[in-house]
Amino acid sequence: MTTTATRPTLTPLLLVVLALLSSFTPLSIDMYLPALPVIAVDLRGTAGDIQLTLSAFMIAFGAGQIFYGPAGDRFGRRPVILSGLVVYVLAGIGCALAAVVGELVLLRFLQGLAACGGVVLARTMVRVLAEKDQAARRMSLVMGCTAPAPSPCRKRKATSIPIDPAEPQSTDPTRKTTTPAMKAGLRPT
C-alpha cells in the first residue's frame, strides 16, 4: 500500500496568521515613531541617538532577508518563524527595559533581525502553497492586511498639530484652532 503526500494548502486561518506575521514591520515602526521624543528624554539621549534605533531596525531587517530564506529551507519554516517570534518578543521586552541608548540600539537591531523572519517566510509560504493562478491574489491579501495595522500616527487629531506661535490664541474652548497648514488646505494625517 502506498500513500501519497497531499500538498498543504492555504487555508483562511493560515492566511490570517501569515498576514499577522507580515504586519511586524509596520507595528515595529509606526507604533514606535510617536514615542521617539519621550524615549530621548527618558534615556537622556539626543534626537539623533534615538533615530539611530530606527536605522538599526531597518538595516537589520534588510540584512536578515539574506539569512531567513536559506534558514527556512534548511531547518523548516515553522521552527525558524517560532524562533524569530521568541527573539522578537524578548528583544521587545529588552527595549522596554533598556537603560541607555546603546542598549536600545542593539536591541532594536536584534528586533529587526527577528521581525524579518516572519515577513520573509510568510511571503515564501504564500508563494509556495498557493496555486499558480491564485498566488498573486493571496499575496495581495496578505500584504493588504498589513496596511490597517494599528498606528497612533494614523489616529492623530487635528489638535495635535503644532500651533503657530505668532497666531493669537483664544481662551474660548468652543473655538476651533486653525493652523497655517489648515489655512493652506492641508489636512492632518
JSON list of N, CA and C in Angstrom, two decimals, residues 54-134:
[
{"chain": "A", "resi": 54, "resn": "LEU", "atom": "N", "xyz": [15.96, 53.48, 14.95]},
{"chain": "A", "resi": 54, "resn": "LEU", "atom": "CA", "xyz": [15.14, 53.18, 13.78]},
{"chain": "A", "resi": 54, "resn": "LEU", "atom": "C", "xyz": [16.01, 52.70, 12.62]},
{"chain": "A", "resi": 55, "resn": "SER", "atom": "N", "xyz": [17.17, 53.35, 12.44]},
{"chain": "A", "resi": 55, "resn": "SER", "atom": "CA", "xyz": [18.10, 52.93, 11.40]},
{"chain": "A", "resi": 55, "resn": "SER", "atom": "C", "xyz": [18.61, 51.52, 11.66]},
{"chain": "A", "resi": 56, "resn": "ALA", "atom": "N", "xyz": [18.91, 51.22, 12.91]},
{"chain": "A", "resi": 56, "resn": "ALA", "atom": "CA", "xyz": [19.39, 49.88, 13.26]},
{"chain": "A", "resi": 56, "resn": "ALA", "atom": "C", "xyz": [18.34, 48.83, 12.94]},
{"chain": "A", "resi": 57, "resn": "PHE", "atom": "N", "xyz": [17.09, 49.13, 13.24]},
{"chain": "A", "resi": 57, "resn": "PHE", "atom": "CA", "xyz": [16.00, 48.19, 12.94]},
{"chain": "A", "resi": 57, "resn": "PHE", "atom": "C", "xyz": [15.91, 47.94, 11.44]},
{"chain": "A", "resi": 58, "resn": "MET", "atom": "N", "xyz": [15.94, 49.01, 10.65]},
{"chain": "A", "resi": 58, "resn": "MET", "atom": "CA", "xyz": [15.78, 48.86, 9.21]},
{"chain": "A", "resi": 58, "resn": "MET", "atom": "C", "xyz": [16.97, 48.16, 8.55]},
{"chain": "A", "resi": 59, "resn": "ILE", "atom": "N", "xyz": [18.18, 48.46, 9.02]},
{"chain": "A", "resi": 59, "resn": "ILE", "atom": "CA", "xyz": [19.37, 47.78, 8.49]},
{"chain": "A", "resi": 59, "resn": "ILE", "atom": "C", "xyz": [19.30, 46.28, 8.80]},
{"chain": "A", "resi": 60, "resn": "ALA", "atom": "N", "xyz": [18.93, 45.95, 10.01]},
{"chain": "A", "resi": 60, "resn": "ALA", "atom": "CA", "xyz": [18.82, 44.54, 10.40]},
{"chain": "A", "resi": 60, "resn": "ALA", "atom": "C", "xyz": [17.71, 43.85, 9.61]},
{"chain": "A", "resi": 61, "resn": "PHE", "atom": "N", "xyz": [16.61, 44.55, 9.41]},
{"chain": "A", "resi": 61, "resn": "PHE", "atom": "CA", "xyz": [15.51, 43.98, 8.64]},
{"chain": "A", "resi": 61, "resn": "PHE", "atom": "C", "xyz": [15.94, 43.67, 7.21]},
{"chain": "A", "resi": 62, "resn": "GLY", "atom": "N", "xyz": [16.69, 44.58, 6.62]},
{"chain": "A", "resi": 62, "resn": "GLY", "atom": "CA", "xyz": [17.17, 44.35, 5.26]},
{"chain": "A", "resi": 62, "resn": "GLY", "atom": "C", "xyz": [18.20, 43.23, 5.19]},
{"chain": "A", "resi": 63, "resn": "ALA", "atom": "N", "xyz": [19.13, 43.21, 6.13]},
{"chain": "A", "resi": 63, "resn": "ALA", "atom": "CA", "xyz": [20.17, 42.19, 6.13]},
{"chain": "A", "resi": 63, "resn": "ALA", "atom": "C", "xyz": [19.61, 40.81, 6.47]},
{"chain": "A", "resi": 64, "resn": "GLY", "atom": "N", "xyz": [18.60, 40.75, 7.29]},
{"chain": "A", "resi": 64, "resn": "GLY", "atom": "CA", "xyz": [18.02, 39.48, 7.70]},
{"chain": "A", "resi": 64, "resn": "GLY", "atom": "C", "xyz": [17.38, 38.71, 6.57]},
{"chain": "A", "resi": 65, "resn": "GLN", "atom": "N", "xyz": [16.99, 39.41, 5.52]},
{"chain": "A", "resi": 65, "resn": "GLN", "atom": "CA", "xyz": [16.33, 38.73, 4.40]},
{"chain": "A", "resi": 65, "resn": "GLN", "atom": "C", "xyz": [17.27, 37.76, 3.71]},
{"chain": "A", "resi": 66, "resn": "ILE", "atom": "N", "xyz": [18.56, 38.03, 3.77]},
{"chain": "A", "resi": 66, "resn": "ILE", "atom": "CA", "xyz": [19.54, 37.12, 3.18]},
{"chain": "A", "resi": 66, "resn": "ILE", "atom": "C", "xyz": [19.61, 35.82, 3.98]},
{"chain": "A", "resi": 67, "resn": "PHE", "atom": "N", "xyz": [19.42, 35.92, 5.28]},
{"chain": "A", "resi": 67, "resn": "PHE", "atom": "CA", "xyz": [19.58, 34.78, 6.18]},
{"chain": "A", "resi": 67, "resn": "PHE", "atom": "C", "xyz": [18.34, 33.89, 6.23]},
{"chain": "A", "resi": 68, "resn": "TYR", "atom": "N", "xyz": [17.14, 34.48, 6.29]},
{"chain": "A", "resi": 68, "resn": "TYR", "atom": "CA", "xyz": [15.94, 33.71, 6.60]},
{"chain": "A", "resi": 68, "resn": "TYR", "atom": "C", "xyz": [15.48, 32.78, 5.49]},
{"chain": "A", "resi": 69, "resn": "GLY", "atom": "N", "xyz": [15.69, 33.12, 4.24]},
{"chain": "A", "resi": 69, "resn": "GLY", "atom": "CA", "xyz": [15.29, 32.22, 3.16]},
{"chain": "A", "resi": 69, "resn": "GLY", "atom": "C", "xyz": [16.01, 30.88, 3.24]},
{"chain": "A", "resi": 70, "resn": "PRO", "atom": "N", "xyz": [17.36, 30.89, 3.24]},
{"chain": "A", "resi": 70, "resn": "PRO", "atom": "CA", "xyz": [18.08, 29.62, 3.37]},
{"chain": "A", "resi": 70, "resn": "PRO", "atom": "C", "xyz": [17.83, 28.91, 4.70]},
{"chain": "A", "resi": 71, "resn": "ALA", "atom": "N", "xyz": [17.68, 29.67, 5.79]},
{"chain": "A", "resi": 71, "resn": "ALA", "atom": "CA", "xyz": [17.41, 29.03, 7.09]},
{"chain": "A", "resi": 71, "resn": "ALA", "atom": "C", "xyz": [16.06, 28.33, 7.08]},
{"chain": "A", "resi": 72, "resn": "GLY", "atom": "N", "xyz": [15.06, 28.96, 6.45]},
{"chain": "A", "resi": 72, "resn": "GLY", "atom": "CA", "xyz": [13.74, 28.32, 6.36]},
{"chain": "A", "resi": 72, "resn": "GLY", "atom": "C", "xyz": [13.78, 27.06, 5.52]},
{"chain": "A", "resi": 73, "resn": "ASP", "atom": "N", "xyz": [14.59, 27.05, 4.47]},
{"chain": "A", "resi": 73, "resn": "ASP", "atom": "CA", "xyz": [14.72, 25.86, 3.63]},
{"chain": "A", "resi": 73, "resn": "ASP", "atom": "C", "xyz": [15.46, 24.74, 4.36]},
{"chain": "A", "resi": 74, "resn": "ARG", "atom": "N", "xyz": [16.47, 25.10, 5.13]},
{"chain": "A", "resi": 74, "resn": "ARG", "atom": "CA", "xyz": [17.29, 24.09, 5.80]},
{"chain": "A", "resi": 74, "resn": "ARG", "atom": "C", "xyz": [16.62, 23.51, 7.04]},
{"chain": "A", "resi": 75, "resn": "PHE", "atom": "N", "xyz": [16.06, 24.37, 7.89]},
{"chain": "A", "resi": 75, "resn": "PHE", "atom": "CA", "xyz": [15.53, 23.92, 9.18]},
{"chain": "A", "resi": 75, "resn": "PHE", "atom": "C", "xyz": [14.01, 23.80, 9.20]},
{"chain": "A", "resi": 76, "resn": "GLY", "atom": "N", "xyz": [13.36, 24.23, 8.17]},
{"chain": "A", "resi": 76, "resn": "GLY", "atom": "CA", "xyz": [11.91, 24.23, 8.13]},
{"chain": "A", "resi": 76, "resn": "GLY", "atom": "C", "xyz": [11.38, 25.61, 8.50]},
{"chain": "A", "resi": 77, "resn": "ARG", "atom": "N", "xyz": [10.27, 25.96, 7.90]},
{"chain": "A", "resi": 77, "resn": "ARG", "atom": "CA", "xyz": [9.75, 27.32, 8.11]},
{"chain": "A", "resi": 77, "resn": "ARG", "atom": "C", "xyz": [9.18, 27.52, 9.50]},
{"chain": "A", "resi": 78, "resn": "ARG", "atom": "N", "xyz": [8.50, 26.53, 10.02]},
{"chain": "A", "resi": 78, "resn": "ARG", "atom": "CA", "xyz": [7.86, 26.69, 11.33]},
{"chain": "A", "resi": 78, "resn": "ARG", "atom": "C", "xyz": [8.87, 26.95, 12.45]},
{"chain": "A", "resi": 79, "resn": "PRO", "atom": "N", "xyz": [9.93, 26.15, 12.59]},
{"chain": "A", "resi": 79, "resn": "PRO", "atom": "CA", "xyz": [10.88, 26.43, 13.66]},
{"chain": "A", "resi": 79, "resn": "PRO", "atom": "C", "xyz": [11.58, 27.78, 13.51]},
{"chain": "A", "resi": 80, "resn": "VAL", "atom": "N", "xyz": [11.85, 28.17, 12.28]},
{"chain": "A", "resi": 80, "resn": "VAL", "atom": "CA", "xyz": [12.52, 29.45, 12.07]},
{"chain": "A", "resi": 80, "resn": "VAL", "atom": "C", "xyz": [11.57, 30.61, 12.42]},
{"chain": "A", "resi": 81, "resn": "ILE", "atom": "N", "xyz": [10.31, 30.50, 12.03]},
{"chain": "A", "resi": 81, "resn": "ILE", "atom": "CA", "xyz": [9.33, 31.54, 12.38]},
{"chain": "A", "resi": 81, "resn": "ILE", "atom": "C", "xyz": [9.15, 31.61, 13.89]},
{"chain": "A", "resi": 82, "resn": "LEU", "atom": "N", "xyz": [9.02, 30.46, 14.55]},
{"chain": "A", "resi": 82, "resn": "LEU", "atom": "CA", "xyz": [8.82, 30.45, 16.00]},
{"chain": "A", "resi": 82, "resn": "LEU", "atom": "C", "xyz": [10.03, 31.01, 16.74]},
{"chain": "A", "resi": 83, "resn": "SER", "atom": "N", "xyz": [11.23, 30.65, 16.29]},
{"chain": "A", "resi": 83, "resn": "SER", "atom": "CA", "xyz": [12.41, 31.21, 16.96]},
{"chain": "A", "resi": 83, "resn": "SER", "atom": "C", "xyz": [12.50, 32.71, 16.72]},
{"chain": "A", "resi": 84, "resn": "GLY", "atom": "N", "xyz": [12.12, 33.17, 15.53]},
{"chain": "A", "resi": 84, "resn": "GLY", "atom": "CA", "xyz": [12.09, 34.60, 15.27]},
{"chain": "A", "resi": 84, "resn": "GLY", "atom": "C", "xyz": [11.09, 35.32, 16.16]},
{"chain": "A", "resi": 85, "resn": "LEU", "atom": "N", "xyz": [9.94, 34.69, 16.38]},
{"chain": "A", "resi": 85, "resn": "LEU", "atom": "CA", "xyz": [8.92, 35.28, 17.28]},
{"chain": "A", "resi": 85, "resn": "LEU", "atom": "C", "xyz": [9.44, 35.39, 18.70]},
{"chain": "A", "resi": 86, "resn": "VAL", "atom": "N", "xyz": [10.11, 34.35, 19.17]},
{"chain": "A", "resi": 86, "resn": "VAL", "atom": "CA", "xyz": [10.64, 34.37, 20.53]},
{"chain": "A", "resi": 86, "resn": "VAL", "atom": "C", "xyz": [11.69, 35.48, 20.68]},
{"chain": "A", "resi": 87, "resn": "VAL", "atom": "N", "xyz": [12.60, 35.56, 19.72]},
{"chain": "A", "resi": 87, "resn": "VAL", "atom": "CA", "xyz": [13.63, 36.60, 19.78]},
{"chain": "A", "resi": 87, "resn": "VAL", "atom": "C", "xyz": [13.00, 37.99, 19.69]},
{"chain": "A", "resi": 88, "resn": "TYR", "atom": "N", "xyz": [11.99, 38.14, 18.84]},
{"chain": "A", "resi": 88, "resn": "TYR", "atom": "CA", "xyz": [11.30, 39.42, 18.69]},
{"chain": "A", "resi": 88, "resn": "TYR", "atom": "C", "xyz": [10.67, 39.87, 20.01]},
{"chain": "A", "resi": 89, "resn": "VAL", "atom": "N", "xyz": [9.97, 38.96, 20.66]},
{"chain": "A", "resi": 89, "resn": "VAL", "atom": "CA", "xyz": [9.32, 39.29, 21.94]},
{"chain": "A", "resi": 89, "resn": "VAL", "atom": "C", "xyz": [10.36, 39.61, 23.01]},
{"chain": "A", "resi": 90, "resn": "LEU", "atom": "N", "xyz": [11.40, 38.79, 23.11]},
{"chain": "A", "resi": 90, "resn": "LEU", "atom": "CA", "xyz": [12.44, 39.04, 24.11]},
{"chain": "A", "resi": 90, "resn": "LEU", "atom": "C", "xyz": [13.17, 40.37, 23.84]},
{"chain": "A", "resi": 91, "resn": "ALA", "atom": "N", "xyz": [13.43, 40.67, 22.57]},
{"chain": "A", "resi": 91, "resn": "ALA", "atom": "CA", "xyz": [14.07, 41.94, 22.24]},
{"chain": "A", "resi": 91, "resn": "ALA", "atom": "C", "xyz": [13.14, 43.10, 22.56]},
{"chain": "A", "resi": 92, "resn": "GLY", "atom": "N", "xyz": [11.84, 42.92, 22.35]},
{"chain": "A", "resi": 92, "resn": "GLY", "atom": "CA", "xyz": [10.87, 43.96, 22.70]},
{"chain": "A", "resi": 92, "resn": "GLY", "atom": "C", "xyz": [10.83, 44.23, 24.19]},
{"chain": "A", "resi": 93, "resn": "ILE", "atom": "N", "xyz": [10.90, 43.17, 24.98]},
{"chain": "A", "resi": 93, "resn": "ILE", "atom": "CA", "xyz": [10.95, 43.34, 26.44]},
{"chain": "A", "resi": 93, "resn": "ILE", "atom": "C", "xyz": [12.25, 44.03, 26.83]},
{"chain": "A", "resi": 94, "resn": "GLY", "atom": "N", "xyz": [13.34, 43.63, 26.19]},
{"chain": "A", "resi": 94, "resn": "GLY", "atom": "CA", "xyz": [14.62, 44.28, 26.45]},
{"chain": "A", "resi": 94, "resn": "GLY", "atom": "C", "xyz": [14.60, 45.75, 26.08]},
{"chain": "A", "resi": 95, "resn": "CYS", "atom": "N", "xyz": [13.93, 46.09, 24.98]},
{"chain": "A", "resi": 95, "resn": "CYS", "atom": "CA", "xyz": [13.81, 47.50, 24.58]},
{"chain": "A", "resi": 95, "resn": "CYS", "atom": "C", "xyz": [13.05, 48.29, 25.64]},
{"chain": "A", "resi": 96, "resn": "ALA", "atom": "N", "xyz": [12.02, 47.70, 26.19]},
{"chain": "A", "resi": 96, "resn": "ALA", "atom": "CA", "xyz": [11.24, 48.38, 27.22]},
{"chain": "A", "resi": 96, "resn": "ALA", "atom": "C", "xyz": [12.05, 48.60, 28.49]},
{"chain": "A", "resi": 97, "resn": "LEU", "atom": "N", "xyz": [13.01, 47.73, 28.75]},
{"chain": "A", "resi": 97, "resn": "LEU", "atom": "CA", "xyz": [13.82, 47.81, 29.96]},
{"chain": "A", "resi": 97, "resn": "LEU", "atom": "C", "xyz": [15.19, 48.46, 29.75]},
{"chain": "A", "resi": 98, "resn": "ALA", "atom": "N", "xyz": [15.47, 48.87, 28.52]},
{"chain": "A", "resi": 98, "resn": "ALA", "atom": "CA", "xyz": [16.79, 49.47, 28.22]},
{"chain": "A", "resi": 98, "resn": "ALA", "atom": "C", "xyz": [17.02, 50.72, 29.05]},
{"chain": "A", "resi": 99, "resn": "ALA", "atom": "N", "xyz": [18.24, 50.83, 29.57]},
{"chain": "A", "resi": 99, "resn": "ALA", "atom": "CA", "xyz": [18.57, 51.96, 30.45]},
{"chain": "A", "resi": 99, "resn": "ALA", "atom": "C", "xyz": [19.37, 53.04, 29.73]},
{"chain": "A", "resi": 100, "resn": "VAL", "atom": "N", "xyz": [20.05, 52.68, 28.65]},
{"chain": "A", "resi": 100, "resn": "VAL", "atom": "CA", "xyz": [20.85, 53.65, 27.90]},
{"chain": "A", "resi": 100, "resn": "VAL", "atom": "C", "xyz": [20.58, 53.46, 26.41]},
{"chain": "A", "resi": 101, "resn": "VAL", "atom": "N", "xyz": [20.92, 54.48, 25.64]},
{"chain": "A", "resi": 101, "resn": "VAL", "atom": "CA", "xyz": [20.64, 54.48, 24.21]},
{"chain": "A", "resi": 101, "resn": "VAL", "atom": "C", "xyz": [21.36, 53.34, 23.50]},
{"chain": "A", "resi": 102, "resn": "GLY", "atom": "N", "xyz": [22.59, 53.05, 23.88]},
{"chain": "A", "resi": 102, "resn": "GLY", "atom": "CA", "xyz": [23.35, 51.99, 23.23]},
{"chain": "A", "resi": 102, "resn": "GLY", "atom": "C", "xyz": [22.66, 50.64, 23.33]},
{"chain": "A", "resi": 103, "resn": "GLU", "atom": "N", "xyz": [22.11, 50.34, 24.50]},
{"chain": "A", "resi": 103, "resn": "GLU", "atom": "CA", "xyz": [21.36, 49.08, 24.66]},
{"chain": "A", "resi": 103, "resn": "GLU", "atom": "C", "xyz": [20.15, 49.06, 23.74]},
{"chain": "A", "resi": 104, "resn": "LEU", "atom": "N", "xyz": [19.45, 50.19, 23.67]},
{"chain": "A", "resi": 104, "resn": "LEU", "atom": "CA", "xyz": [18.25, 50.25, 22.84]},
{"chain": "A", "resi": 104, "resn": "LEU", "atom": "C", "xyz": [18.59, 50.07, 21.36]},
{"chain": "A", "resi": 105, "resn": "VAL", "atom": "N", "xyz": [19.68, 50.65, 20.91]},
{"chain": "A", "resi": 105, "resn": "VAL", "atom": "CA", "xyz": [20.10, 50.48, 19.51]},
{"chain": "A", "resi": 105, "resn": "VAL", "atom": "C", "xyz": [20.39, 49.01, 19.23]},
{"chain": "A", "resi": 106, "resn": "LEU", "atom": "N", "xyz": [21.13, 48.37, 20.09]},
{"chain": "A", "resi": 106, "resn": "LEU", "atom": "CA", "xyz": [21.46, 46.95, 19.91]},
{"chain": "A", "resi": 106, "resn": "LEU", "atom": "C", "xyz": [20.21, 46.08, 19.92]},
{"chain": "A", "resi": 107, "resn": "LEU", "atom": "N", "xyz": [19.30, 46.34, 20.85]},
{"chain": "A", "resi": 107, "resn": "LEU", "atom": "CA", "xyz": [18.07, 45.55, 20.95]},
{"chain": "A", "resi": 107, "resn": "LEU", "atom": "C", "xyz": [17.15, 45.79, 19.76]},
{"chain": "A", "resi": 108, "resn": "ARG", "atom": "N", "xyz": [17.11, 47.02, 19.27]},
{"chain": "A", "resi": 108, "resn": "ARG", "atom": "CA", "xyz": [16.29, 47.29, 18.08]},
{"chain": "A", "resi": 108, "resn": "ARG", "atom": "C", "xyz": [16.89, 46.60, 16.84]},
{"chain": "A", "resi": 109, "resn": "PHE", "atom": "N", "xyz": [18.22, 46.50, 16.79]},
{"chain": "A", "resi": 109, "resn": "PHE", "atom": "CA", "xyz": [18.86, 45.76, 15.71]},
{"chain": "A", "resi": 109, "resn": "PHE", "atom": "C", "xyz": [18.43, 44.29, 15.78]},
{"chain": "A", "resi": 110, "resn": "LEU", "atom": "N", "xyz": [18.49, 43.72, 16.96]},
{"chain": "A", "resi": 110, "resn": "LEU", "atom": "CA", "xyz": [18.08, 42.33, 17.16]},
{"chain": "A", "resi": 110, "resn": "LEU", "atom": "C", "xyz": [16.60, 42.14, 16.83]},
{"chain": "A", "resi": 111, "resn": "GLN", "atom": "N", "xyz": [15.80, 43.11, 17.21]},
{"chain": "A", "resi": 111, "resn": "GLN", "atom": "CA", "xyz": [14.37, 43.04, 16.92]},
{"chain": "A", "resi": 111, "resn": "GLN", "atom": "C", "xyz": [14.12, 43.11, 15.42]},
{"chain": "A", "resi": 112, "resn": "GLY", "atom": "N", "xyz": [14.89, 43.91, 14.70]},
{"chain": "A", "resi": 112, "resn": "GLY", "atom": "CA", "xyz": [14.76, 43.98, 13.25]},
{"chain": "A", "resi": 112, "resn": "GLY", "atom": "C", "xyz": [15.10, 42.66, 12.58]},
{"chain": "A", "resi": 113, "resn": "LEU", "atom": "N", "xyz": [16.16, 42.01, 13.07]},
{"chain": "A", "resi": 113, "resn": "LEU", "atom": "CA", "xyz": [16.51, 40.69, 12.53]},
{"chain": "A", "resi": 113, "resn": "LEU", "atom": "C", "xyz": [15.38, 39.68, 12.78]},
{"chain": "A", "resi": 114, "resn": "ALA", "atom": "N", "xyz": [14.82, 39.71, 13.96]},
{"chain": "A", "resi": 114, "resn": "ALA", "atom": "CA", "xyz": [13.76, 38.76, 14.30]},
{"chain": "A", "resi": 114, "resn": "ALA", "atom": "C", "xyz": [12.48, 39.04, 13.54]},
{"chain": "A", "resi": 115, "resn": "ALA", "atom": "N", "xyz": [12.12, 40.31, 13.38]},
{"chain": "A", "resi": 115, "resn": "ALA", "atom": "CA", "xyz": [10.89, 40.66, 12.68]},
{"chain": "A", "resi": 115, "resn": "ALA", "atom": "C", "xyz": [10.95, 40.26, 11.21]},
{"chain": "A", "resi": 116, "resn": "CYS", "atom": "N", "xyz": [12.12, 40.27, 10.66]},
{"chain": "A", "resi": 116, "resn": "CYS", "atom": "CA", "xyz": [12.31, 39.95, 9.26]},
{"chain": "A", "resi": 116, "resn": "CYS", "atom": "C", "xyz": [11.89, 38.51, 8.95]},
{"chain": "A", "resi": 117, "resn": "GLY", "atom": "N", "xyz": [12.12, 37.61, 9.86]},
{"chain": "A", "resi": 117, "resn": "GLY", "atom": "CA", "xyz": [11.82, 36.20, 9.63]},
{"chain": "A", "resi": 117, "resn": "GLY", "atom": "C", "xyz": [10.37, 35.94, 9.30]},
{"chain": "A", "resi": 118, "resn": "GLY", "atom": "N", "xyz": [9.48, 36.53, 10.08]},
{"chain": "A", "resi": 118, "resn": "GLY", "atom": "CA", "xyz": [8.05, 36.33, 9.83]},
{"chain": "A", "resi": 118, "resn": "GLY", "atom": "C", "xyz": [7.62, 36.88, 8.49]},
{"chain": "A", "resi": 119, "resn": "VAL", "atom": "N", "xyz": [8.13, 38.03, 8.13]},
{"chain": "A", "resi": 119, "resn": "VAL", "atom": "CA", "xyz": [7.73, 38.66, 6.87]},
{"chain": "A", "resi": 119, "resn": "VAL", "atom": "C", "xyz": [8.24, 37.86, 5.68]},
{"chain": "A", "resi": 120, "resn": "VAL", "atom": "N", "xyz": [9.52, 37.50, 5.70]},
{"chain": "A", "resi": 120, "resn": "VAL", "atom": "CA", "xyz": [10.12, 36.78, 4.58]},
{"chain": "A", "resi": 120, "resn": "VAL", "atom": "C", "xyz": [9.48, 35.40, 4.41]},
{"chain": "A", "resi": 121, "resn": "LEU", "atom": "N", "xyz": [9.34, 34.68, 5.50]},
{"chain": "A", "resi": 121, "resn": "LEU", "atom": "CA", "xyz": [8.81, 33.32, 5.39]},
{"chain": "A", "resi": 121, "resn": "LEU", "atom": "C", "xyz": [7.31, 33.31, 5.13]},
{"chain": "A", "resi": 122, "resn": "ALA", "atom": "N", "xyz": [6.58, 34.33, 5.57]},
{"chain": "A", "resi": 122, "resn": "ALA", "atom": "CA", "xyz": [5.16, 34.42, 5.23]},
{"chain": "A", "resi": 122, "resn": "ALA", "atom": "C", "xyz": [4.99, 34.58, 3.72]},
{"chain": "A", "resi": 123, "resn": "ARG", "atom": "N", "xyz": [5.79, 35.43, 3.12]},
{"chain": "A", "resi": 123, "resn": "ARG", "atom": "CA", "xyz": [5.72, 35.62, 1.67]},
{"chain": "A", "resi": 123, "resn": "ARG", "atom": "C", "xyz": [6.13, 34.35, 0.94]},
{"chain": "A", "resi": 124, "resn": "THR", "atom": "N", "xyz": [7.14, 33.69, 1.47]},
{"chain": "A", "resi": 124, "resn": "THR", "atom": "CA", "xyz": [7.59, 32.43, 0.85]},
{"chain": "A", "resi": 124, "resn": "THR", "atom": "C", "xyz": [6.49, 31.39, 0.91]},
{"chain": "A", "resi": 125, "resn": "MET", "atom": "N", "xyz": [5.83, 31.28, 2.04]},
{"chain": "A", "resi": 125, "resn": "MET", "atom": "CA", "xyz": [4.77, 30.28, 2.18]},
{"chain": "A", "resi": 125, "resn": "MET", "atom": "C", "xyz": [3.61, 30.56, 1.24]},
{"chain": "A", "resi": 126, "resn": "VAL", "atom": "N", "xyz": [3.26, 31.80, 1.06]},
{"chain": "A", "resi": 126, "resn": "VAL", "atom": "CA", "xyz": [2.19, 32.12, 0.12]},
{"chain": "A", "resi": 126, "resn": "VAL", "atom": "C", "xyz": [2.61, 31.73, -1.28]},
{"chain": "A", "resi": 127, "resn": "ARG", "atom": "N", "xyz": [3.82, 32.05, -1.65]},
{"chain": "A", "resi": 127, "resn": "ARG", "atom": "CA", "xyz": [4.31, 31.75, -2.99]},
{"chain": "A", "resi": 127, "resn": "ARG", "atom": "C", "xyz": [4.36, 30.24, -3.23]},
{"chain": "A", "resi": 128, "resn": "VAL", "atom": "N", "xyz": [4.75, 29.47, -2.22]},
{"chain": "A", "resi": 128, "resn": "VAL", "atom": "CA", "xyz": [4.90, 28.03, -2.39]},
{"chain": "A", "resi": 128, "resn": "VAL", "atom": "C", "xyz": [3.56, 27.30, -2.31]},
{"chain": "A", "resi": 129, "resn": "LEU", "atom": "N", "xyz": [2.70, 27.70, -1.39]},
{"chain": "A", "resi": 129, "resn": "LEU", "atom": "CA", "xyz": [1.47, 26.96, -1.14]},
{"chain": "A", "resi": 129, "resn": "LEU", "atom": "C", "xyz": [0.29, 27.34, -2.03]},
{"chain": "A", "resi": 130, "resn": "ALA", "atom": "N", "xyz": [0.30, 28.53, -2.56]},
{"chain": "A", "resi": 130, "resn": "ALA", "atom": "CA", "xyz": [-0.83, 28.96, -3.38]},
{"chain": "A", "resi": 130, "resn": "ALA", "atom": "C", "xyz": [-0.75, 28.35, -4.77]},
{"chain": "A", "resi": 131, "resn": "GLU", "atom": "N", "xyz": [-1.92, 28.07, -5.31]},
{"chain": "A", "resi": 131, "resn": "GLU", "atom": "CA", "xyz": [-1.97, 27.62, -6.69]},
{"chain": "A", "resi": 131, "resn": "GLU", "atom": "C", "xyz": [-1.48, 28.75, -7.59]},
{"chain": "A", "resi": 132, "resn": "LYS", "atom": "N", "xyz": [-0.91, 28.38, -8.71]},
{"chain": "A", "resi": 132, "resn": "LYS", "atom": "CA", "xyz": [-0.30, 29.38, -9.58]},
{"chain": "A", "resi": 132, "resn": "LYS", "atom": "C", "xyz": [-1.26, 30.51, -9.96]},
{"chain": "A", "resi": 133, "resn": "ASP", "atom": "N", "xyz": [-2.49, 30.19, -10.26]},
{"chain": "A", "resi": 133, "resn": "ASP", "atom": "CA", "xyz": [-3.44, 31.22, -10.67]},
{"chain": "A", "resi": 133, "resn": "ASP", "atom": "C", "xyz": [-3.97, 32.04, -9.48]},
{"chain": "A", "resi": 134, "resn": "GLN", "atom": "N", "xyz": [-3.76, 31.57, -8.27]},
{"chain": "A", "resi": 134, "resn": "GLN", "atom": "CA", "xyz": [-4.25, 32.28, -7.08]},
{"chain": "A", "resi": 134, "resn": "GLN", "atom": "C", "xyz": [-3.14, 32.95, -6.27]}
]
